[in-house]
Every structure is written in structure tokens, then in C-alpha cells.
Coordinates of C-alpha atoms and ligand atoms in Angstrom, one line a residue:
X275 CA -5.1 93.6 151.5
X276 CA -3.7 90.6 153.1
X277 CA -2.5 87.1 151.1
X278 CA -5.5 85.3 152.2
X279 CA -8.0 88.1 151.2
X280 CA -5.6 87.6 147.7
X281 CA -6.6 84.0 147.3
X282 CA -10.3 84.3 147.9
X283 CA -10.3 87.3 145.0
X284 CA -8.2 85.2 142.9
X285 CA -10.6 82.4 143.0
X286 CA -13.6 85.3 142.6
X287 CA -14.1 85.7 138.7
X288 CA -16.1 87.7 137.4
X289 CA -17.6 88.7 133.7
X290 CA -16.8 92.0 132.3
X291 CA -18.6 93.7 129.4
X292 CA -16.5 95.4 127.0
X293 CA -17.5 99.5 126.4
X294 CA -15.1 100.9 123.9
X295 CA -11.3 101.2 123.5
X296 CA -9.0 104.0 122.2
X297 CA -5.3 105.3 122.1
X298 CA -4.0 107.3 124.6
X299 CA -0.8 108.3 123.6
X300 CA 2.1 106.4 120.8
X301 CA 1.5 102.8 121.0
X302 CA -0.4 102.8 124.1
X303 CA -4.1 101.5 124.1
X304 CA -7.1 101.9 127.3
X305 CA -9.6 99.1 127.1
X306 CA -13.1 100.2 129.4
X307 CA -14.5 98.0 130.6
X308 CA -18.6 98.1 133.0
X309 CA -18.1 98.2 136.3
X310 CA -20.7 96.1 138.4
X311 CA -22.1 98.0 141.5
X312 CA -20.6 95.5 143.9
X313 CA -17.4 95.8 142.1
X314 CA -14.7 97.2 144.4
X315 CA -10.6 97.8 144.2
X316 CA -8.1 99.9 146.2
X317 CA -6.9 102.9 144.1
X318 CA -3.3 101.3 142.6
X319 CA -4.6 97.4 142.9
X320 CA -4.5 95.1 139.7
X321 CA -6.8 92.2 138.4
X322 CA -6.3 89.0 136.1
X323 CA -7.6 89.4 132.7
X324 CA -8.8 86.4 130.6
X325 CA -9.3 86.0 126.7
X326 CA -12.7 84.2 126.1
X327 CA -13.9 84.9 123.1
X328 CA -11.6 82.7 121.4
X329 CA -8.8 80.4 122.6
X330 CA -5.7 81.6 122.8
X331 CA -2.5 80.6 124.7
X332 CA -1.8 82.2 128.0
X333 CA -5.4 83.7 128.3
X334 CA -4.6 85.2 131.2
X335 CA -2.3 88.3 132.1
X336 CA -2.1 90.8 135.0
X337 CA -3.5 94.4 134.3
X338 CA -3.5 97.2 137.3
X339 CA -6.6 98.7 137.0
X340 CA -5.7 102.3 136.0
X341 CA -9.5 103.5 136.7
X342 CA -10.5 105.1 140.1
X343 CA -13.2 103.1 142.2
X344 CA -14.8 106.5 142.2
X345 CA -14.8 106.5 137.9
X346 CA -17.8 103.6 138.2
X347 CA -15.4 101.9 135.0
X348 CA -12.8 99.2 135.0
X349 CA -9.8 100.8 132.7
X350 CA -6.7 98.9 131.9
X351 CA -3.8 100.5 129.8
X352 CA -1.6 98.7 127.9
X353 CA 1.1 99.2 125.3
X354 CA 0.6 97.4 122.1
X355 CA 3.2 97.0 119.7
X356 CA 3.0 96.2 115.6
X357 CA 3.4 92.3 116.7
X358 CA 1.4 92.2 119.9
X359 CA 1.0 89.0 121.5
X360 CA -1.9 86.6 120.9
X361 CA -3.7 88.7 124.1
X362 CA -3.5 91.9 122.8
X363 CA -4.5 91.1 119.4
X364 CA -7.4 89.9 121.3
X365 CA -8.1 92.7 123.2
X366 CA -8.1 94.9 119.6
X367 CA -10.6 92.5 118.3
X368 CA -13.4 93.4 121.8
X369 CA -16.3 95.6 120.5
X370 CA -19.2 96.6 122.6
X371 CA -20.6 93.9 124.8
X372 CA -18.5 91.0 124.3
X373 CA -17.0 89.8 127.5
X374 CA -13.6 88.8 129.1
X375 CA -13.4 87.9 132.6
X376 CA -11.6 89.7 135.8
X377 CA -10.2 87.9 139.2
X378 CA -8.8 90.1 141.8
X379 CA -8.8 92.7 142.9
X380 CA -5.3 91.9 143.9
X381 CA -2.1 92.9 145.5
X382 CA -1.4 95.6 148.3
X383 CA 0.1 98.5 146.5
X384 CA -2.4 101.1 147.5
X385 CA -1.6 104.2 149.5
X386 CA -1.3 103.5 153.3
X387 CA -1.9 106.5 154.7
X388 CA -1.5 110.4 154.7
X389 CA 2.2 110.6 154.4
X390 CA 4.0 112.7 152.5
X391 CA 4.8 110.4 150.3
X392 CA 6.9 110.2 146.9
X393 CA 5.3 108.0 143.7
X394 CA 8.3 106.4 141.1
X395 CA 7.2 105.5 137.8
X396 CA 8.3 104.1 134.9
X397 CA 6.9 103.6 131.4
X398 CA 4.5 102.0 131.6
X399 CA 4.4 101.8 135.9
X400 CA 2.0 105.0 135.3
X401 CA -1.4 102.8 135.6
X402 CA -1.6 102.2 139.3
X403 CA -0.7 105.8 140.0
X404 CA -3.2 106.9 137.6
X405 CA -5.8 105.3 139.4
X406 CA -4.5 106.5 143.0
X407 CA -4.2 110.2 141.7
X408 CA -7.4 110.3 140.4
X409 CA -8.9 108.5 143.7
X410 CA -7.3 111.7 145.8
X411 CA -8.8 114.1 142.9
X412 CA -12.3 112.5 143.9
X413 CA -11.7 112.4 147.8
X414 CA -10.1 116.0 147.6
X415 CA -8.7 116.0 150.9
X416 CA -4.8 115.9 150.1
X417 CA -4.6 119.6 148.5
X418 CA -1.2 120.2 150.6
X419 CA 1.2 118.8 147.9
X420 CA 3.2 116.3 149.4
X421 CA 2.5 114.3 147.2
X422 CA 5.1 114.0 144.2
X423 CA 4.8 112.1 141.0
X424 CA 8.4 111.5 139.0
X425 CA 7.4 110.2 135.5
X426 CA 10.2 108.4 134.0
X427 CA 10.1 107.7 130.1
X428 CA 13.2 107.5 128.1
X429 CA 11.2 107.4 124.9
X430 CA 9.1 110.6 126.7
X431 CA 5.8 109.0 125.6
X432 CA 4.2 110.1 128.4
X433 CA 0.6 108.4 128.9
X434 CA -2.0 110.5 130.5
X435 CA -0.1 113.6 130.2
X436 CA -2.6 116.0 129.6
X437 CA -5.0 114.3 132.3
X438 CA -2.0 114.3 134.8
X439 CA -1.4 118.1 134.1
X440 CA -4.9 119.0 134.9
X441 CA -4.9 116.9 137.8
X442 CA -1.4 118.9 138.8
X443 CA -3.4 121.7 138.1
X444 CA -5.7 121.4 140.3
X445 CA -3.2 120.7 143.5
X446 CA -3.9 117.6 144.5
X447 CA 0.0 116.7 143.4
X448 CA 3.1 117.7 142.0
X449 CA 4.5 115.9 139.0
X450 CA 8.2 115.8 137.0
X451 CA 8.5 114.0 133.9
X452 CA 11.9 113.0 133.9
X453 CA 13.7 111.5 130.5
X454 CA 16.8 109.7 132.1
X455 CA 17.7 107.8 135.6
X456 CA 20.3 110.0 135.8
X457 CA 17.7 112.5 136.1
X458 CA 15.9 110.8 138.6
X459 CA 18.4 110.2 141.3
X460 CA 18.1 114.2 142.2
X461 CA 14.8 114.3 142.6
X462 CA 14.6 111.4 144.8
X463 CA 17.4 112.5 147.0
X464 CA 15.6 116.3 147.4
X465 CA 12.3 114.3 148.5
X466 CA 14.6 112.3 151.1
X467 CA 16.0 115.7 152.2
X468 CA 12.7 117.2 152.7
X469 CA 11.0 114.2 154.4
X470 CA 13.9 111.8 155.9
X471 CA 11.7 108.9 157.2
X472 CA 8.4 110.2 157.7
X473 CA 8.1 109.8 153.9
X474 CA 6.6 106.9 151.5
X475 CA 7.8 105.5 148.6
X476 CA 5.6 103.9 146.0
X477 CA 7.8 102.3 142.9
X478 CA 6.1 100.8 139.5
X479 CA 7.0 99.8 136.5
X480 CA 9.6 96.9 134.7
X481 CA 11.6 94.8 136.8
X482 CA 15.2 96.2 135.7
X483 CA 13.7 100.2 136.8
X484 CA 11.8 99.4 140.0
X485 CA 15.0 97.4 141.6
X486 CA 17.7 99.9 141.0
X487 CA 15.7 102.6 142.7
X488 CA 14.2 99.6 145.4
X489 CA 18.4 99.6 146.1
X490 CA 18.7 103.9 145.4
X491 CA 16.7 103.9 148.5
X492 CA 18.0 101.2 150.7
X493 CA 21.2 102.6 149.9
X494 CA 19.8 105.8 151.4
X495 CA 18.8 104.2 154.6
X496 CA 15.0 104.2 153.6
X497 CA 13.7 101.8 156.2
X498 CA 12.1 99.0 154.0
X499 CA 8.5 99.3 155.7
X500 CA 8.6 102.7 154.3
X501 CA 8.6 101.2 150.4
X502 CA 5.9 99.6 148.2
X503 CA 6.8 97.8 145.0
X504 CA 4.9 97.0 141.8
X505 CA 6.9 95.2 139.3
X506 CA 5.1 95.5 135.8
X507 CA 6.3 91.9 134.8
X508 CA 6.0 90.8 131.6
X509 CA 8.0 93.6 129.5
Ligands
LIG173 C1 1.0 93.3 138.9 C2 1.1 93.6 137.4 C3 0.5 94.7 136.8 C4 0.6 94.9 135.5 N1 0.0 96.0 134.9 C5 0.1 96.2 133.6 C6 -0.5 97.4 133.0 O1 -1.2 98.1 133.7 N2 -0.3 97.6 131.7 C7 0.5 96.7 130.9 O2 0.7 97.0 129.7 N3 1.1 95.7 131.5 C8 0.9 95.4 132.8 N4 1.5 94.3 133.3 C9 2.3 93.4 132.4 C10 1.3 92.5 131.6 O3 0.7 91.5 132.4 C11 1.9 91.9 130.4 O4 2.9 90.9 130.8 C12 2.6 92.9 129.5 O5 1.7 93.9 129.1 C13 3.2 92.2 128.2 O6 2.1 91.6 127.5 P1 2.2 90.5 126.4 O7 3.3 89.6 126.6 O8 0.8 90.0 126.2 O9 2.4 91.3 125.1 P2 3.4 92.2 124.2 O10 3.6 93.5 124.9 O11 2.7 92.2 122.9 O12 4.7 91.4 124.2 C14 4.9 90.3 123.5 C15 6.4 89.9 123.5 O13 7.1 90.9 122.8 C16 8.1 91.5 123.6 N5 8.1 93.0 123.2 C17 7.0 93.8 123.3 N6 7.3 95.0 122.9 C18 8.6 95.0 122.6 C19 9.5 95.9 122.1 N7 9.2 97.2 121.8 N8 10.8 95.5 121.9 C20 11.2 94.2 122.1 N9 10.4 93.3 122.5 C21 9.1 93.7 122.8 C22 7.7 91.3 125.0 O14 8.8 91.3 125.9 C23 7.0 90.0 124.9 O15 7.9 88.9 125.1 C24 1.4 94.0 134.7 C25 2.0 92.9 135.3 C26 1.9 92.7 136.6 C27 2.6 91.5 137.2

């Protein structure tokens, strides 16, 4: 999705009507949300989310949508801690059918195409891969395992774990939770090994994470078209 198709869907706003909410794993909260029929989003894109239901300051905050198109449900994950900010207090106080409103969908990280190709995330930098994993679960055409998952989580609060198991399970993808960055580096450099440049490299999560691997792999002579960002900002 281009810049320009960006600026039309920032401009397109749209009503969403709250379903339910619940805890998916320590301190981390999914909001559903209906999705309209003409509704649409690449697996891994995110939208803006605004407060209306009462005025708040900075109404507005990025979510990636961690649903599939294919789920027919807008899901946004966040983690909420025992002093959330004005927005997610807000988002705890939704019950069934009150609205906020969406713009996007936004932003170009999205798989590009069938490459073998290597998904980095941290913390909370799970959402967008949740929603492209479960996409390839629906499409079931990518049962040959090159495609890896490394979960990073120094706290090991690992969000969707038992939906990302089953989803391993069922070959679509491999997946290592990892606990350290020291950890991480040796799983990277075995992918690199196995794939050189015909591999992909999808990074998300806080700023600090996603550049020291974004500079792991330039070091590494990963050609930069091969790399997609998401920088969770806001951490
Ligand atoms: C493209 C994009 C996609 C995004 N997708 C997601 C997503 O899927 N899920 C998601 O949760 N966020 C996502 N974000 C970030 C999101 O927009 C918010 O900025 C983020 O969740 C923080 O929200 P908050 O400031 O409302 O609240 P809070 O998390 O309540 O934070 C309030 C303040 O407290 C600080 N704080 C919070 N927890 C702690 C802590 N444990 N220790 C110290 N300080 C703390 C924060 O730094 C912040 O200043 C995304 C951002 C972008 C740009």
C-alpha cells in the first residue's frame, strides 16, 4: 500500500461497534471490535483508534490490527498496565455496542510475497504477526515451513502462546520463543545461512528492539529491500 493510498485511508473514518474484551495473557488485554462487510486490511497493517465516548486527551493512538481479514472481526491487543493512560482506561470502560472510531488501514508491513522469509518480534511486536499467521492458516497454501517466527520476551509473557502453538502445530510455521537478544542473534544468523538473500525479514516491536536487529542484519549484508519494519512507538 502506497503513501497516497495511506492518506486517502487516513482521511476514511469509520465507526466501530464494540463486542467484548478479555485478557490474553499477564497484563495484556484484546478489544473485538464488528467488522463491516466492506471493511478490508492487509494481514500485518494497523489503523487509528479514537476515544469517543468521552473526551480525553490524545484520543487517538495507533493499534495493528492483530485479527485476520479472513476472522470477519477487528482485534487490537494492547498491554495495559495498573496506571494506564487516559486511552486505555477508556478502552476498559467499552461494553457491547458503544462505538470508537477506526482510519486506516495503514502502513505497508504485510508479507510481499512467497519467500522464505524470517518474522522478529518483540513484546508486544506479536500483533501484526498474529494477524499474518493466522491469514496463511486461512489461505493454507504455505505448509512448507519457511516461515519462522522468533518470539522475543524478556519477561516471557508470551501473548497468543497457546494459539501460536496450535497454529505451529498445524505447519503452517515454525516458532522459537526466545527470552534474551543474546539468544536471538543465533537464530537469526542460522536463517541467513539457510537462505542468504532469497530470504525476508519482517521486524516489530519497540523502537530500541527493532533497530539493533534493523543494524544485526545490515551488518550481515542483508540488502535493505529485503527488510520490513514496524516500530511499535509509544512504549
Ligand atoms: C504502527 C503502530 C502499531 C502499534 N500497534 C500496537 C499494538 O498492536 N498494541 C499496542 O499495545 N500498542 C501498539 N502501538 C503503540 C500504541 O499506539 C501506544 O502508543 C502504546 O500502546 C502506549 O499506549 P499509551 O501511551 O496509551 O498507554 P500506556 O501503555 O498506559 O502508557 C502510558 C505511559 O506509561 C508508560 N508505561 C507504560 N507501561 C510502563 C511500564 N511497565 N514501565 C514504565 N513505564 C510504562 C508509557 O511509556 C507511557 O508513557 C503501535 C504503535 C504504532 C506506531
Amino acid at each position: 500500500m502506497g503513501f497516497f493510498q495511506d492518506m486517502k485511508s487516513v482521511f476514511t473514518k469509520r465507526e466501530l461497534v464494540f463486542l467484548e474484551s478479555y485478557k490474553e495473557s499477564d497484563g495484556a488485554f484484546s478489544f473485538l471490535f464488528e467488522k463491516e462487510n466492506d471493511l478490508t486490511w492487509e494481514a500485518g497493517q494497523h489503523g487509528l483508534f479514537t476515544i469517543t465516548h468521552k473526551k480525553i486527551k490524545n484520543a487517538t493512538k495507533p493499534f495493528s490490527v492483530a485479527s485476520a481479514p479472513a476472522e470477519n472481526v477487528i482485534k487490537i491487543t494492547t498491554r495495559i498496565s495498573d496506571q494506564p493512560s487516559d486511552f486505555k482506561q477508556a478502552l476498559l470502560e467499552l461494553k457491547p455496542g458503544m462505538k470508537i472510531t477506526m482510519s486506516g488501514p495503514l502502513g505497508s508491513f504485510h508479507l510481499n510475497d512467497d519467500s522464505p522469509s524470517l518474522l522478529i518480534a518483540g513484546g508486544i511486536g506479536i500483533t501484526p504477526f498474529r494477524s499474518i499467521i493466522k491469514q496463511l492458516e486461512v489461505e493454507g497454501n504455505r505448509d512448507d515451513k519457511q516461515i519462522k517466527l522468533l518470539y522475543l520476551d524478556s519477561q516471557k509473557s508470551y501473548i497468543y502462546k497457546e494459539e501460536l502453538d496450535e497454529l505451529a502445530n498445524n505447519a503452517t510455521i515454525c516458532i522459537t520463543y526466545l527470552d534474551s537478544r543474546e539468544h536471538l542473534l543465533p537464530e537469526i544468523d542460522m536463517f541467513i545461512d539457510q537462505y542468504k538473500s532469497n530470504g525476508k525479514y519482517y521486524i516489530a516491536g519497540p523502537k530500541s528492539m527493532v533497530e539493533s536487529v534493523l543494524g544485526y542484519l545490515k551488518n550481515n549484508s542483508i540488502p535493505k529491500k529485503n527488510i520490513k519494519k514496524d516500530v511499535l512507538a509509544g512504549y
